[in-house]
Amino acid sequence: MKPFTTLTGKIAVLNRSNVDTDQIIPKQFLKRIEKTGYGRFAFFDWRYLPDGSENPEFELNQEKSRGASILLAGENFGCGSSREHAPWALSDYGFQVILAPSYADIFHQNCLKNGLLPISLEQSVLDDIRQKSNADGYELTINLEEQKITDNASLSESFTVDPYWKDMLLHGKDEIDLTFHYNDQITEFEERRATFL
């Protein structure tokens, strides 16, 4: 994974609560064996009309949302079935940060394990950001090291993140990378284990 330190980017607003993982990435697209290529299927049922053209009413198809790297969502985002494909789809779509009042627990963990930063904020702060996001050129800056969110219109808000996952994100590590730090101990164990068989 790429290290996450600081991100400055546009916001896409999906002002819906209880968005489940089947809406984020519908089940018919879970047959792929790669972690990439899911972005085109993200929010498929909302994003496209039956003829395959873009649904002009869907929030993320609006011109102001194109190219956004930050998704602002409603409460209980990522609920429903546990599928790691959901953060894969969001990342492949272009999002690096999600802002919401709350998340489903498994989805929250799956995001962190795949380099996507889910941040919980008070609803009043999210409402302020949502309102400001209508202005041309509005951007947020997410500083993971300082755990601070700022904008170009006076916002300065702190957020919390588990220290373990903060370190993993800052250094671009996943849990498989973490095992490489124990190569010597693993090798030693494997060599000793042979003597016990």
Tab-separated table of C-alpha atoms in Angstrom:
chain	number	residue	atom	x	y	z
A	1	MET	CA	0.000	0.000	0.000
A	2	LYS	CA	1.054	3.605	-0.492
A	3	PRO	CA	1.828	5.585	2.669
A	4	PHE	CA	-0.908	8.019	3.686
A	5	THR	CA	0.401	11.233	5.233
A	6	THR	CA	-1.528	14.268	3.993
A	7	LEU	CA	-4.304	14.551	1.432
A	8	THR	CA	-5.836	17.702	-0.041
A	9	GLY	CA	-8.819	17.051	-2.234
A	10	LYS	CA	-12.360	17.636	-3.396
A	11	ILE	CA	-15.395	16.206	-1.614
A	12	ALA	CA	-18.210	14.105	-3.025
A	13	VAL	CA	-21.327	14.153	-0.855
A	14	LEU	CA	-23.458	11.012	-0.563
A	15	ASN	CA	-26.050	12.269	1.891
A	16	ARG	CA	-27.612	8.876	2.644
A	17	SER	CA	-27.714	6.843	5.847
A	18	ASN	CA	-27.326	3.067	6.174
A	19	VAL	CA	-25.586	2.626	2.827
A	20	ASP	CA	-24.823	-1.082	2.793
A	21	THR	CA	-21.989	-2.945	1.116
A	22	ASP	CA	-24.331	-4.358	-1.548
A	23	GLN	CA	-24.994	-0.793	-2.693
A	24	ILE	CA	-21.292	0.053	-2.577
A	25	ILE	CA	-20.404	-2.996	-4.698
A	26	PRO	CA	-23.306	-5.233	-5.786
A	27	LYS	CA	-22.897	-8.992	-5.402
A	28	GLN	CA	-22.730	-9.780	-9.136
A	29	PHE	CA	-19.333	-8.068	-9.320
A	30	LEU	CA	-17.665	-10.140	-6.605
A	31	LYS	CA	-16.409	-12.811	-8.993
A	32	ARG	CA	-13.190	-10.989	-9.852
A	33	ILE	CA	-10.050	-12.345	-8.197
A	34	GLU	CA	-8.046	-9.103	-8.309
A	35	LYS	CA	-8.269	-6.228	-5.836
A	36	THR	CA	-8.425	-3.699	-8.669
A	37	GLY	CA	-10.977	-2.839	-11.314
A	38	TYR	CA	-13.957	-2.513	-8.992
A	39	GLY	CA	-14.237	1.277	-9.214
A	40	ARG	CA	-16.386	1.206	-12.348
A	41	PHE	CA	-18.927	-0.940	-10.494
A	42	ALA	CA	-19.086	1.146	-7.295
A	43	PHE	CA	-22.669	2.221	-6.487
A	44	PHE	CA	-23.672	0.506	-9.730
A	45	ASP	CA	-27.426	0.376	-9.127
A	46	TRP	CA	-27.587	4.074	-8.253
A	47	ARG	CA	-24.950	5.243	-10.673
A	48	TYR	CA	-26.315	3.805	-13.926
A	49	LEU	CA	-29.663	3.671	-15.691
A	50	PRO	CA	-31.008	0.357	-17.113
A	51	ASP	CA	-29.545	1.241	-20.547
A	52	GLY	CA	-26.055	1.544	-19.027
A	53	SER	CA	-25.840	5.342	-19.216
A	54	GLU	CA	-25.039	7.443	-16.157
A	55	ASN	CA	-27.957	8.378	-13.934
A	56	PRO	CA	-27.863	12.203	-13.916
A	57	GLU	CA	-29.765	12.255	-10.602
A	58	PHE	CA	-27.140	10.300	-8.673
A	59	GLU	CA	-25.032	12.531	-6.427
A	60	LEU	CA	-21.628	11.211	-7.455
A	61	ASN	CA	-22.427	11.730	-11.139
A	62	GLN	CA	-22.753	15.478	-10.600
A	63	GLU	CA	-19.935	17.511	-12.108
A	64	LYS	CA	-18.912	18.954	-8.734
A	65	SER	CA	-18.252	15.428	-7.427
A	66	ARG	CA	-16.028	14.273	-10.271
A	67	GLY	CA	-12.419	13.758	-9.282
A	68	ALA	CA	-13.211	13.794	-5.559
A	69	SER	CA	-10.835	11.898	-3.276
A	70	ILE	CA	-12.934	12.395	-0.114
A	71	LEU	CA	-16.395	10.878	0.330
A	72	LEU	CA	-18.782	12.467	2.820
A	73	ALA	CA	-21.475	9.951	3.804
A	74	GLY	CA	-24.300	9.429	6.287
A	75	GLU	CA	-24.464	7.391	9.478
A	76	ASN	CA	-23.847	3.634	9.609
A	77	PHE	CA	-21.945	3.684	6.333
A	78	GLY	CA	-20.847	0.257	5.091
A	79	CYS	CA	-23.448	-1.783	6.941
A	80	GLY	CA	-24.688	-5.137	5.650
A	81	SER	CA	-22.602	-8.115	4.625
A	82	SER	CA	-18.875	-8.222	5.227
A	83	ARG	CA	-17.106	-7.854	1.897
A	84	GLU	CA	-13.597	-6.539	1.487
A	85	HIS	CA	-14.578	-5.655	-2.069
A	86	ALA	CA	-16.400	-2.561	-0.731
A	87	PRO	CA	-13.231	-0.643	0.251
A	88	TRP	CA	-11.522	-1.993	-2.867
A	89	ALA	CA	-14.299	-0.463	-4.987
A	90	LEU	CA	-14.174	2.873	-3.151
A	91	SER	CA	-10.384	3.070	-3.442
A	92	ASP	CA	-10.432	2.106	-7.104
A	93	TYR	CA	-13.098	4.764	-7.684
A	94	GLY	CA	-10.609	7.315	-6.339
A	95	PHE	CA	-11.553	7.830	-2.707
A	96	GLN	CA	-8.807	7.861	-0.073
A	97	VAL	CA	-10.821	9.195	2.877
A	98	ILE	CA	-14.401	8.713	4.055
A	99	LEU	CA	-16.088	11.140	6.454
A	100	ALA	CA	-19.220	9.943	8.251
A	101	PRO	CA	-20.844	10.054	11.704
A	102	SER	CA	-20.508	6.253	12.095
A	103	TYR	CA	-19.547	3.067	10.274
A	104	ALA	CA	-20.349	-0.611	10.435
A	105	ASP	CA	-17.525	-2.205	12.465
A	106	ILE	CA	-16.336	-4.762	9.914
A	107	PHE	CA	-16.418	-2.249	7.072
A	108	HIS	CA	-14.409	0.189	9.199
A	109	GLN	CA	-11.722	-2.456	9.801
A	110	ASN	CA	-11.699	-3.515	6.149
A	111	CYS	CA	-11.088	0.101	5.113
A	112	LEU	CA	-8.079	0.462	7.402
A	113	LYS	CA	-6.649	-2.881	6.287
A	114	ASN	CA	-6.786	-1.696	2.684
A	115	GLY	CA	-5.358	1.811	3.043
A	116	LEU	CA	-8.649	3.727	3.079
A	117	LEU	CA	-9.018	6.161	5.996
A	118	PRO	CA	-12.515	6.243	7.592
A	119	ILE	CA	-12.935	9.262	9.884
A	120	SER	CA	-15.851	9.715	12.276
A	121	LEU	CA	-16.999	13.292	12.856
A	122	GLU	CA	-19.877	14.936	14.675
A	123	GLN	CA	-22.930	15.503	12.499
A	124	SER	CA	-22.696	19.274	13.000
A	125	VAL	CA	-19.152	19.295	11.559
A	126	LEU	CA	-20.236	17.160	8.607
A	127	ASP	CA	-23.186	19.481	7.979
A	128	ASP	CA	-20.799	22.443	7.926
A	129	ILE	CA	-18.498	20.690	5.447
A	130	ARG	CA	-21.463	19.620	3.305
A	131	GLN	CA	-22.726	23.197	3.099
A	132	LYS	CA	-19.291	24.598	2.269
A	133	SER	CA	-18.697	21.921	-0.386
A	134	ASN	CA	-21.143	23.697	-2.692
A	135	ALA	CA	-18.645	26.523	-3.171
A	136	ASP	CA	-16.364	26.353	-6.202
A	137	GLY	CA	-12.825	25.296	-5.352
A	138	TYR	CA	-13.684	24.019	-1.881
A	139	GLU	CA	-11.184	21.446	-0.631
A	140	LEU	CA	-10.299	19.671	2.582
A	141	THR	CA	-6.846	18.769	3.847
A	142	ILE	CA	-6.509	15.612	5.934
A	143	ASN	CA	-3.277	15.462	7.952
A	144	LEU	CA	-2.955	11.988	9.436
A	145	GLU	CA	0.230	12.698	11.404
A	146	GLU	CA	-1.440	15.607	13.225
A	147	GLN	CA	-4.916	14.016	13.075
A	148	LYS	CA	-6.327	17.288	11.823
A	149	ILE	CA	-8.826	18.290	9.123
A	150	THR	CA	-8.629	21.812	7.716
A	151	ASP	CA	-10.171	23.581	4.754
A	152	ASN	CA	-9.700	26.789	2.813
A	153	ALA	CA	-12.572	28.394	4.759
A	154	SER	CA	-11.570	28.408	8.460
A	155	LEU	CA	-12.334	24.806	9.468
A	156	SER	CA	-9.885	23.115	11.841
A	157	GLU	CA	-11.114	19.852	13.345
A	158	SER	CA	-9.289	17.046	15.146
A	159	PHE	CA	-10.118	13.395	14.628
A	160	THR	CA	-9.176	10.149	16.330
A	161	VAL	CA	-7.562	7.084	14.829
A	162	ASP	CA	-6.269	3.951	16.497
A	163	PRO	CA	-2.463	4.319	16.967
A	164	TYR	CA	-1.824	0.885	15.431
A	165	TRP	CA	-3.692	1.741	12.233
A	166	LYS	CA	-2.265	5.243	12.142
A	167	ASP	CA	1.241	3.780	12.055
A	168	MET	CA	0.247	1.230	9.418
A	169	LEU	CA	-1.266	3.913	7.166
A	170	LEU	CA	1.582	6.381	7.629
A	171	HIS	CA	4.090	3.718	6.561
A	172	GLY	CA	1.946	2.131	3.860
A	173	LYS	CA	1.923	-1.275	5.520
A	174	ASP	CA	-0.700	-3.978	5.615
A	175	GLU	CA	-0.767	-6.924	7.988
A	176	ILE	CA	1.202	-9.133	5.595
A	177	ASP	CA	3.955	-6.493	5.443
A	178	LEU	CA	4.008	-6.563	9.232
A	179	THR	CA	4.988	-10.242	9.259
A	180	PHE	CA	8.152	-9.424	7.297
A	181	HIS	CA	9.511	-7.715	10.412
A	182	TYR	CA	9.552	-11.156	12.043
A	183	ASN	CA	11.357	-13.030	9.268
A	184	ASP	CA	14.298	-13.955	11.517
A	185	GLN	CA	12.035	-15.276	14.272
A	186	ILE	CA	9.893	-17.189	11.773
A	187	THR	CA	12.951	-18.773	10.178
A	188	GLU	CA	14.353	-19.707	13.584
A	189	PHE	CA	11.027	-21.242	14.620
A	190	GLU	CA	10.766	-23.254	11.404
A	191	GLU	CA	14.301	-24.577	11.835
A	192	ARG	CA	13.665	-25.571	15.465
A	193	ARG	CA	10.275	-27.053	14.638
A	194	ALA	CA	11.895	-29.612	12.362
A	195	THR	CA	13.723	-31.050	15.373
A	196	PHE	CA	10.405	-31.650	17.174
A	197	LEU	CA	8.892	-33.770	14.377
